[in-house]
Amino acid sequence: MLIVLVAALLFQVAPPAPQVSAEPVGLAIPSDRGSVIFIHPDGAGAATWAAARMRYVGPDDDLNWDLLPEVAVYRGHLRNSLTGTSNAGATVHAYGMKVDHDAFGRDRGGDGGTEPTDSDGNSLSVAKQAIAAGIPTGVVQSGAAIEPGTAAFLADASLRRDFDQITKGLLDSGAAVILGGGERDFLPEGVEGVHGIGSRDDDQNLIEYAKAQGYTVIYTREELLALPADTDKVLGLFAAGHTFNDKSEEELRAAGLPNYDPDAPTVAEMTDVALRILGRGGRQFLLVVEEEGTDNFGNKNNANATLEAAKRADDALGIARRFLRDNPQTLLITTADSDGGGLRPVGFPIRSEDDIPGAVPPRDFNGAPVDGIAGTGTAPFMSAPDRFGRSLPFAVVWSSRNDVAGGVLVRADGFNSHFVRGSFDNTDVAKLIRRTLFAGE
């Protein structure tokens, strides 16, 4: 009973972080505080991880995700919906309070929505609080920079599609690291960029604006990997939009496109560089990372690409786990806000290789679509070998093209990770981040 009461007290909504000097905190982090790495593989439910485990390491081995010791069941309902949306789910994660389904950094969408603030008008976003307190803060995104899983921590908007406002908000936030795609949203309509043509309709060139704000602007994997660790502020834009092509297997095959742009850095590579910059000298920091492909490909019912996206997210978790080994005063927490497409793996029992089906059925008995390794009606996925050296066939069954509720877990390791257990509400993400950064102040 005592443990329950203590946990309940710890997860009360903490008051906003103190507004102190914007100078970076000292290198010695107080013993009651820590850094935070929040990794958000959007749309990845427990079954997504099960299928990725089968495909990449085998049913008897572990992903990095499996090795995070603390586990809780995620509850992702919103103020007016039992199923989360990417924009509202991210807003809940950033602020620690329930909002409407159309919210983006505000309590609800539309002109009536307002950003949650304290009595002095200071933002209650954990990222904005961290920046105000001088804690270096960064976001990493495999999709366009305007994707809410990271952007809602730093920007607010009336509508999710207010891209011009969101990108401006990212730069005005003062975040030290912004890495992802979406160059077109930073350039005026018709202006040629490195990756494509700009799409802003307000004539603002935010690339030049970013440079004036002190950002080093980079565009390629080579520039990213060569970035000095003493870089103060960096804006990395590695694609016109997303760094992936979120279409079905059949559409990608017809267009001759890969799942991911092979020239863009992976989410793991971006995470590695972000940690090197934010955590240099052992200073305290906040990093929010999103692999967006797990959600977008899930909503397209593209099993092959969804599993690749999960593997990429797991590689980022591996980078974070490596950082944690050398920096134990760090919280690593990961979850999704919903289950994209309702992916479920289904196996085919075999006695010999002759039993492996040449193609999976296009539909399950109840009419649900079924994917093999290259889409509908193709050969099954084959697992990595199990403990006996056997590779076994499986397919992916889809329940929807929407985000669905249930089946999402929270996992954690490191500083304060013991609070991740039992049932974990989506509002608890921000509460735990806030407690770790500010010791409940």
Short mmCIF file of C-alpha atoms in Angstrom, two decimals:
data_model
loop_
_atom_site.label_atom_id
_atom_site.label_comp_id
_atom_site.label_asym_id
_atom_site.label_seq_id
_atom_site.Cartn_x
_atom_site.Cartn_y
_atom_site.Cartn_z
CA MET A 1 0.00 0.00 0.00
CA LEU A 2 2.85 2.38 0.85
CA ILE A 3 4.40 1.88 -2.59
CA VAL A 4 1.07 2.64 -4.27
CA LEU A 5 0.64 5.83 -2.23
CA VAL A 6 4.18 7.02 -3.01
CA ALA A 7 3.72 6.35 -6.72
CA ALA A 8 0.42 8.22 -6.71
CA LEU A 9 2.04 11.23 -5.10
CA LEU A 10 4.91 11.19 -7.56
CA PHE A 11 2.59 11.21 -10.54
CA GLN A 12 0.48 14.13 -9.52
CA VAL A 13 0.74 16.95 -12.03
CA ALA A 14 3.94 18.71 -11.08
CA PRO A 15 4.05 22.48 -11.06
CA PRO A 16 5.87 24.05 -13.99
CA ALA A 17 9.64 24.04 -14.00
CA PRO A 18 11.26 27.14 -12.53
CA GLN A 19 11.99 29.85 -15.07
CA VAL A 20 15.72 30.36 -14.64
CA SER A 21 18.60 31.64 -16.71
CA ALA A 22 18.77 30.27 -20.24
CA GLU A 23 22.43 29.41 -19.72
CA PRO A 24 23.08 25.62 -20.02
CA VAL A 25 23.03 23.79 -16.71
CA GLY A 26 26.30 22.84 -15.07
CA LEU A 27 27.98 19.62 -16.06
CA ALA A 28 27.31 18.03 -12.68
CA ILE A 29 23.67 16.92 -12.74
CA PRO A 30 22.07 16.97 -9.27
CA SER A 31 21.63 13.45 -7.93
CA ASP A 32 17.82 13.75 -7.86
CA ARG A 33 17.60 14.70 -11.55
CA GLY A 34 18.49 13.09 -14.84
CA SER A 35 18.45 13.39 -18.60
CA VAL A 36 15.61 11.94 -20.68
CA ILE A 37 15.53 10.07 -23.99
CA PHE A 38 11.93 9.51 -25.14
CA ILE A 39 11.69 7.31 -28.24
CA HIS A 40 8.30 7.15 -29.93
CA PRO A 41 7.90 4.46 -32.62
CA ASP A 42 4.56 5.82 -33.77
CA GLY A 43 1.84 3.20 -34.27
CA ALA A 44 3.96 0.30 -32.98
CA GLY A 45 1.93 -2.02 -30.77
CA ALA A 46 3.21 -5.13 -29.02
CA ALA A 47 2.33 -7.23 -32.08
CA THR A 48 4.49 -4.97 -34.28
CA TRP A 49 7.44 -5.75 -32.04
CA ALA A 50 6.55 -9.47 -32.05
CA ALA A 51 6.58 -9.55 -35.85
CA ALA A 52 9.83 -7.56 -36.02
CA ARG A 53 11.40 -9.98 -33.53
CA MET A 54 10.36 -12.95 -35.66
CA ARG A 55 11.73 -11.41 -38.83
CA TYR A 56 15.02 -9.94 -37.66
CA VAL A 57 16.32 -11.92 -34.65
CA GLY A 58 14.05 -14.97 -34.45
CA PRO A 59 11.37 -15.91 -31.92
CA ASP A 60 13.88 -16.96 -29.25
CA ASP A 61 16.16 -13.93 -29.37
CA ASP A 62 15.71 -10.35 -28.19
CA LEU A 63 15.36 -6.97 -29.82
CA ASN A 64 16.69 -3.94 -27.98
CA TRP A 65 13.05 -3.24 -27.16
CA ASP A 66 12.82 -6.60 -25.38
CA LEU A 67 15.82 -5.80 -23.20
CA LEU A 68 14.28 -2.75 -21.54
CA PRO A 69 13.47 -4.14 -18.08
CA GLU A 70 10.47 -2.05 -17.00
CA VAL A 71 7.12 -2.69 -18.69
CA ALA A 72 3.64 -1.20 -18.34
CA VAL A 73 0.36 -1.36 -20.23
CA TYR A 74 -0.32 1.93 -22.03
CA ARG A 75 -3.70 3.67 -21.78
CA GLY A 76 -4.01 6.13 -24.64
CA HIS A 77 -7.53 7.56 -24.51
CA LEU A 78 -8.08 11.27 -25.10
CA ARG A 79 -10.54 13.74 -23.61
CA ASN A 80 -13.15 13.05 -26.30
CA SER A 81 -11.97 9.83 -27.95
CA LEU A 82 -11.07 6.33 -26.82
CA THR A 83 -8.52 6.05 -29.64
CA GLY A 84 -5.52 8.35 -29.86
CA THR A 85 -4.52 10.49 -32.80
CA SER A 86 -0.90 11.30 -33.60
CA ASN A 87 -1.32 15.02 -32.95
CA ALA A 88 -3.37 14.72 -29.77
CA GLY A 89 -1.35 11.78 -28.46
CA ALA A 90 1.85 13.78 -28.88
CA THR A 91 0.27 16.76 -27.17
CA VAL A 92 -0.67 14.58 -24.18
CA HIS A 93 2.89 13.22 -24.07
CA ALA A 94 4.29 16.75 -24.16
CA TYR A 95 1.94 18.39 -21.63
CA GLY A 96 0.73 15.60 -19.36
CA MET A 97 -2.98 16.38 -19.63
CA LYS A 98 -5.91 15.07 -21.67
CA VAL A 99 -6.80 17.01 -24.83
CA ASP A 100 -9.28 16.67 -27.69
CA HIS A 101 -8.57 14.45 -30.69
CA ASP A 102 -7.79 17.40 -33.01
CA ALA A 103 -5.33 19.15 -30.68
CA PHE A 104 -1.79 20.12 -31.72
CA GLY A 105 0.11 21.62 -28.79
CA ARG A 106 -3.22 23.02 -27.54
CA ASP A 107 -6.16 21.65 -25.59
CA ARG A 108 -8.25 21.31 -28.76
CA GLY A 109 -8.13 22.17 -32.44
CA GLY A 110 -9.62 25.20 -34.13
CA ASP A 111 -9.48 28.84 -33.19
CA GLY A 112 -10.88 28.11 -29.72
CA GLY A 113 -7.97 25.94 -28.67
CA THR A 114 -5.31 27.37 -26.38
CA GLU A 115 -1.87 26.18 -25.31
CA PRO A 116 -1.89 24.90 -21.72
CA THR A 117 0.06 27.34 -19.53
CA ASP A 118 0.59 28.01 -15.86
CA SER A 119 -0.83 30.99 -13.96
CA ASP A 120 2.07 33.14 -15.17
CA GLY A 121 1.49 32.25 -18.82
CA ASN A 122 4.47 29.87 -19.11
CA SER A 123 4.03 26.83 -21.33
CA LEU A 124 3.43 23.48 -19.64
CA SER A 125 5.18 21.56 -22.43
CA VAL A 126 8.02 19.60 -20.85
CA ALA A 127 10.27 20.52 -23.80
CA LYS A 128 9.54 24.24 -23.56
CA GLN A 129 10.04 24.06 -19.79
CA ALA A 130 13.40 22.36 -20.31
CA ILE A 131 14.53 25.00 -22.80
CA ALA A 132 13.44 27.81 -20.46
CA ALA A 133 15.48 26.18 -17.69
CA GLY A 134 18.60 26.05 -19.89
CA ILE A 135 18.47 22.29 -20.49
CA PRO A 136 19.59 21.47 -24.06
CA THR A 137 16.64 19.95 -25.91
CA GLY A 138 16.37 18.21 -29.27
CA VAL A 139 13.99 16.35 -31.56
CA VAL A 140 14.76 13.63 -34.09
CA GLN A 141 12.19 12.59 -36.70
CA SER A 142 12.28 10.11 -39.60
CA GLY A 143 9.30 11.89 -41.13
CA ALA A 144 8.91 15.56 -41.97
CA ALA A 145 9.74 17.99 -39.17
CA ILE A 146 6.08 18.97 -38.87
CA GLU A 147 5.09 15.46 -37.69
CA PRO A 148 3.35 15.91 -34.33
CA GLY A 149 5.15 13.12 -32.46
CA THR A 150 8.06 15.52 -32.04
CA ALA A 151 6.73 18.89 -33.23
CA ALA A 152 3.94 19.10 -30.64
CA PHE A 153 6.59 19.26 -27.92
CA LEU A 154 7.93 22.53 -29.39
CA ALA A 155 5.12 24.15 -31.41
CA ASP A 156 1.36 24.62 -31.30
CA ALA A 157 -1.20 25.20 -34.05
CA SER A 158 -4.94 25.47 -34.64
CA LEU A 159 -4.82 22.58 -37.09
CA ARG A 160 -2.43 19.75 -37.75
CA ARG A 161 -2.04 21.00 -41.32
CA ASP A 162 -0.86 24.46 -40.29
CA PHE A 163 2.61 23.52 -41.50
CA ASP A 164 3.84 27.11 -41.93
CA GLN A 165 3.03 27.92 -38.32
CA ILE A 166 4.43 24.65 -36.97
CA THR A 167 7.81 24.97 -38.67
CA LYS A 168 8.17 28.56 -37.48
CA GLY A 169 7.32 27.40 -33.98
CA LEU A 170 10.02 24.75 -34.09
CA LEU A 171 12.71 27.34 -34.78
CA ASP A 172 11.29 29.89 -32.33
CA SER A 173 11.31 27.27 -29.55
CA GLY A 174 15.08 27.50 -29.16
CA ALA A 175 15.60 23.74 -29.43
CA ALA A 176 19.28 22.92 -29.88
CA VAL A 177 18.76 19.96 -32.24
CA ILE A 178 16.08 19.55 -34.93
CA LEU A 179 16.75 16.62 -37.28
CA GLY A 180 14.40 15.06 -39.83
CA GLY A 181 12.80 15.66 -43.21
CA GLY A 182 10.49 18.35 -44.51
CA GLU A 183 12.72 20.88 -46.25
CA ARG A 184 9.81 22.04 -48.42
CA ASP A 185 7.95 23.34 -45.36
CA PHE A 186 10.85 25.70 -44.58
CA LEU A 187 11.04 27.31 -48.05
CA PRO A 188 8.67 29.67 -49.89
CA GLU A 189 6.52 28.21 -52.63
CA GLY A 190 8.50 27.82 -55.83
CA VAL A 191 11.94 28.24 -54.24
CA GLU A 192 14.34 25.45 -55.14
CA GLY A 193 15.92 23.67 -52.20
CA VAL A 194 18.45 20.87 -51.90
CA HIS A 195 15.76 18.15 -51.96
CA GLY A 196 12.90 19.81 -53.84
CA ILE A 197 10.63 22.84 -54.22
CA GLY A 198 9.38 24.90 -51.27
CA SER A 199 5.69 24.91 -50.33
CA ARG A 200 5.24 27.80 -47.88
CA ASP A 201 2.57 30.32 -48.89
CA ASP A 202 3.74 33.12 -46.56
CA ASP A 203 6.95 33.95 -48.49
CA GLN A 204 9.13 33.28 -45.43
CA ASN A 205 12.44 31.53 -46.03
CA LEU A 206 12.92 29.67 -42.77
CA ILE A 207 16.29 28.29 -43.86
CA GLU A 208 17.70 31.80 -43.80
CA TYR A 209 15.73 32.51 -40.64
CA ALA A 210 17.25 29.44 -38.97
CA LYS A 211 20.75 30.57 -39.86
CA ALA A 212 20.03 33.97 -38.38
CA GLN A 213 18.91 32.20 -35.20
CA GLY A 214 22.30 30.52 -34.96
CA TYR A 215 21.45 27.14 -36.48
CA THR A 216 23.95 25.21 -38.54
CA VAL A 217 21.82 23.89 -41.42
CA ILE A 218 22.72 20.52 -42.95
CA TYR A 219 21.11 18.36 -45.62
CA THR A 220 22.99 15.05 -46.01
CA ARG A 221 24.07 12.01 -44.04
CA GLU A 222 27.69 12.95 -44.67
CA GLU A 223 27.16 16.41 -43.18
CA LEU A 224 25.37 14.90 -40.20
CA LEU A 225 28.07 12.35 -39.40
CA ALA A 226 30.80 14.98 -39.76
CA LEU A 227 29.06 17.45 -37.45
CA PRO A 228 31.36 18.57 -34.60
CA ALA A 229 30.18 17.60 -31.12
CA ASP A 230 30.56 21.20 -29.97
CA THR A 231 27.85 22.35 -32.40
CA ASP A 232 25.46 24.55 -30.44
CA LYS A 233 22.36 24.44 -32.67
CA VAL A 234 21.67 22.30 -35.73
CA LEU A 235 18.77 22.03 -38.17
CA GLY A 236 19.03 18.93 -40.32
CA LEU A 237 16.66 18.57 -43.29
CA PHE A 238 17.34 15.31 -45.11
CA ALA A 239 14.37 15.09 -47.50
CA ALA A 240 11.74 17.28 -49.13
CA GLY A 241 9.10 15.50 -47.02
CA HIS A 242 9.51 12.22 -45.17
CA THR A 243 12.74 10.21 -45.42
CA PHE A 244 10.54 7.27 -46.47
CA ASN A 245 7.96 6.57 -49.18
CA ASP A 246 4.72 5.78 -47.35
CA LYS A 247 2.86 3.80 -49.97
CA SER A 248 1.69 0.20 -50.25
CA GLU A 249 4.06 -2.54 -51.43
CA GLU A 250 2.32 -2.64 -54.78
CA GLU A 251 2.56 1.13 -55.29
CA LEU A 252 6.23 1.18 -54.36
CA ARG A 253 6.98 -1.70 -56.68
CA ALA A 254 5.15 -0.03 -59.58
CA ALA A 255 7.05 3.22 -59.01
CA GLY A 256 10.42 1.52 -58.44
CA LEU A 257 10.77 3.15 -55.02
CA PRO A 258 12.41 1.77 -51.86
CA ASN A 259 10.76 1.89 -48.45
CA TYR A 260 13.31 4.46 -47.25
CA ASP A 261 15.52 6.96 -49.04
CA PRO A 262 18.91 5.21 -49.01
CA ASP A 263 20.73 8.55 -48.98
CA ALA A 264 18.97 9.91 -45.88
CA PRO A 265 20.34 9.17 -42.42
CA THR A 266 18.49 6.58 -40.35
CA VAL A 267 16.71 7.49 -37.13
CA ALA A 268 19.50 5.64 -35.29
CA GLU A 269 22.19 7.75 -36.96
CA MET A 270 20.30 10.95 -36.15
CA THR A 271 19.81 9.81 -32.56
CA ASP A 272 23.51 9.04 -32.19
CA VAL A 273 24.56 12.51 -33.35
CA ALA A 274 21.84 14.22 -31.28
CA LEU A 275 23.05 12.47 -28.12
CA ARG A 276 26.63 13.42 -28.89
CA ILE A 277 25.66 17.10 -29.13
CA LEU A 278 23.05 17.32 -26.36
CA GLY A 279 24.90 15.18 -23.82
CA ARG A 280 28.43 16.42 -24.34
CA GLY A 281 30.39 16.86 -21.17
CA GLY A 282 27.82 14.91 -19.16
CA ARG A 283 25.29 17.76 -19.12
CA GLN A 284 21.59 17.22 -18.58
CA PHE A 285 19.33 17.17 -21.67
CA LEU A 286 15.99 16.14 -23.17
CA LEU A 287 15.77 14.27 -26.48
CA VAL A 288 12.49 13.27 -28.16
CA VAL A 289 12.84 10.79 -31.06
CA GLU A 290 10.16 9.53 -33.43
CA GLU A 291 10.25 6.78 -36.03
CA GLU A 292 7.21 7.79 -38.05
CA GLY A 293 7.38 4.96 -40.58
CA THR A 294 5.89 2.42 -38.17
CA ASP A 295 2.67 4.43 -38.23
CA ASN A 296 2.51 5.67 -41.82
CA PHE A 297 3.35 2.30 -43.33
CA GLY A 298 0.96 0.60 -40.90
CA ASN A 299 -1.83 2.89 -42.04
CA LYS A 300 -0.97 1.93 -45.63
CA ASN A 301 -1.08 -1.76 -44.60
CA ASN A 302 2.47 -2.22 -45.91
CA ALA A 303 3.80 -5.04 -43.73
CA ASN A 304 7.27 -5.22 -45.26
CA ALA A 305 7.96 -1.53 -44.67
CA THR A 306 6.30 -1.47 -41.24
CA LEU A 307 8.66 -4.18 -40.03
CA GLU A 308 11.64 -2.35 -41.51
CA ALA A 309 10.50 0.78 -39.68
CA ALA A 310 10.27 -1.17 -36.43
CA LYS A 311 13.80 -2.47 -36.95
CA ARG A 312 15.01 1.10 -37.51
CA ALA A 313 13.30 2.20 -34.31
CA ASP A 314 14.91 -0.72 -32.50
CA ASP A 315 18.32 0.35 -33.80
CA ALA A 316 17.68 3.79 -32.28
CA LEU A 317 16.81 2.08 -29.00
CA GLY A 318 20.15 0.28 -29.28
CA ILE A 319 21.96 3.62 -29.61
CA ALA A 320 20.09 4.92 -26.56
CA ARG A 321 20.89 1.78 -24.55
CA ARG A 322 24.57 2.18 -25.39
CA PHE A 323 24.44 5.80 -24.22
CA LEU A 324 22.68 4.71 -21.04
CA ARG A 325 25.45 2.27 -20.17
CA ASP A 326 27.93 5.15 -20.00
CA ASN A 327 25.46 7.70 -18.59
CA PRO A 328 23.29 5.91 -15.99
CA GLN A 329 21.69 9.16 -14.80
CA THR A 330 19.46 9.01 -17.88
CA LEU A 331 15.87 7.83 -18.29
CA LEU A 332 15.14 5.90 -21.49
CA ILE A 333 11.41 5.52 -22.11
CA THR A 334 9.58 4.31 -25.21
CA THR A 335 5.96 3.87 -26.22
CA ALA A 336 3.50 4.57 -29.04
CA ASP A 337 0.26 6.54 -28.80
CA SER A 338 -1.81 3.97 -30.73
CA ASP A 339 -1.56 0.84 -32.89
CA GLY A 340 -1.27 1.78 -36.58
CA GLY A 341 -3.35 -0.51 -38.78
CA GLY A 342 -3.78 -3.18 -36.11
CA LEU A 343 -0.95 -5.39 -37.39
CA ARG A 344 -1.00 -9.01 -36.21
CA PRO A 345 1.46 -11.78 -37.24
CA VAL A 346 0.06 -15.23 -38.00
CA GLY A 347 2.26 -18.31 -38.37
CA PHE A 348 1.92 -21.36 -40.64
CA PRO A 349 2.78 -24.73 -39.04
CA ILE A 350 5.17 -26.84 -41.09
CA ARG A 351 6.87 -30.23 -40.78
CA SER A 352 9.32 -29.73 -43.63
CA GLU A 353 10.34 -27.09 -46.16
CA ASP A 354 7.82 -28.62 -48.55
CA ASP A 355 5.04 -27.31 -46.28
CA ILE A 356 6.05 -23.65 -46.69
CA PRO A 357 3.30 -21.97 -48.73
CA GLY A 358 4.34 -20.41 -52.01
CA ALA A 359 2.03 -17.49 -51.37
CA VAL A 360 -0.11 -16.32 -48.48
CA PRO A 361 -3.88 -16.01 -49.00
CA PRO A 362 -4.97 -12.46 -49.88
CA ARG A 363 -7.68 -12.55 -47.18
CA ASP A 364 -8.21 -14.25 -43.86
CA PHE A 365 -11.39 -16.26 -43.29
CA ASN A 366 -13.09 -13.16 -41.87
CA GLY A 367 -12.09 -11.02 -44.85
CA ALA A 368 -9.17 -9.21 -43.22
CA PRO A 369 -6.32 -8.40 -45.65
CA VAL A 370 -3.19 -10.54 -45.40
CA ASP A 371 0.34 -9.54 -46.42
CA GLY A 372 3.32 -11.65 -47.38
CA ILE A 373 6.84 -10.38 -47.73
CA ALA A 374 6.05 -8.32 -50.83
CA GLY A 375 2.37 -7.58 -50.26
CA THR A 376 -0.89 -9.29 -51.14
CA GLY A 377 -0.63 -12.81 -52.55
CA THR A 378 3.16 -13.06 -52.18
CA ALA A 379 5.45 -15.49 -50.39
CA PRO A 380 5.32 -15.50 -46.59
CA PHE A 381 7.87 -13.81 -44.39
CA MET A 382 10.45 -16.22 -43.03
CA SER A 383 11.61 -15.74 -39.47
CA ALA A 384 15.24 -15.52 -38.48
CA PRO A 385 16.29 -18.94 -37.08
CA ASP A 386 14.91 -20.04 -33.71
CA ARG A 387 17.02 -21.77 -31.05
CA PHE A 388 16.93 -24.96 -33.10
CA GLY A 389 18.05 -23.25 -36.28
CA ARG A 390 14.62 -23.37 -37.90
CA SER A 391 13.20 -20.50 -39.96
CA LEU A 392 9.42 -20.52 -39.87
CA PRO A 393 6.88 -18.85 -42.19
CA PHE A 394 4.45 -16.15 -41.12
CA ALA A 395 2.19 -13.49 -42.61
CA VAL A 396 0.74 -10.21 -41.37
CA VAL A 397 -3.02 -9.71 -40.96
CA TRP A 398 -4.40 -6.15 -40.84
CA SER A 399 -7.47 -5.05 -38.89
CA SER A 400 -7.74 -1.48 -40.21
CA ARG A 401 -6.12 1.39 -42.09
CA ASN A 402 -6.69 3.63 -39.08
CA ASP A 403 -5.00 3.87 -35.72
CA VAL A 404 -6.62 1.47 -33.27
CA ALA A 405 -6.58 1.29 -29.48
CA GLY A 406 -5.07 -1.39 -27.27
CA GLY A 407 -1.98 -3.54 -27.55
CA VAL A 408 0.55 -0.77 -26.79
CA LEU A 409 3.21 -1.15 -24.09
CA VAL A 410 5.50 1.31 -22.33
CA ARG A 411 9.07 0.16 -21.70
CA ALA A 412 11.89 1.90 -19.86
CA ASP A 413 15.39 1.60 -18.44
CA GLY A 414 17.72 3.73 -16.38
CA PHE A 415 17.06 6.63 -14.01
CA ASN A 416 13.48 6.69 -12.60
CA SER A 417 12.47 3.80 -14.91
CA HIS A 418 11.00 1.89 -11.93
CA PHE A 419 7.92 4.14 -12.17
CA VAL A 420 7.01 2.39 -15.43
CA ARG A 421 4.95 -0.55 -14.26
CA GLY A 422 1.37 -1.78 -14.10
CA SER A 423 -0.98 0.55 -15.97
CA PHE A 424 0.58 3.71 -17.44
CA ASP A 425 -1.64 6.52 -18.68
CA ASN A 426 -0.55 8.62 -21.65
CA THR A 427 -0.46 11.64 -19.32
CA ASP A 428 2.19 9.88 -17.23
CA VAL A 429 4.77 10.26 -20.01
CA ALA A 430 5.11 14.01 -19.45
CA LYS A 431 4.80 13.61 -15.69
CA LEU A 432 7.72 11.19 -15.58
CA ILE A 433 9.81 13.34 -17.93
CA ARG A 434 9.08 16.38 -15.79
CA ARG A 435 9.90 14.55 -12.58
CA THR A 436 13.20 13.31 -14.06
CA LEU A 437 14.30 16.70 -15.39
CA PHE A 438 13.14 18.79 -12.44
CA ALA A 439 12.87 16.36 -9.50
CA GLY A 440 9.18 17.13 -9.13
CA GLU A 441 9.69 20.84 -8.65
#
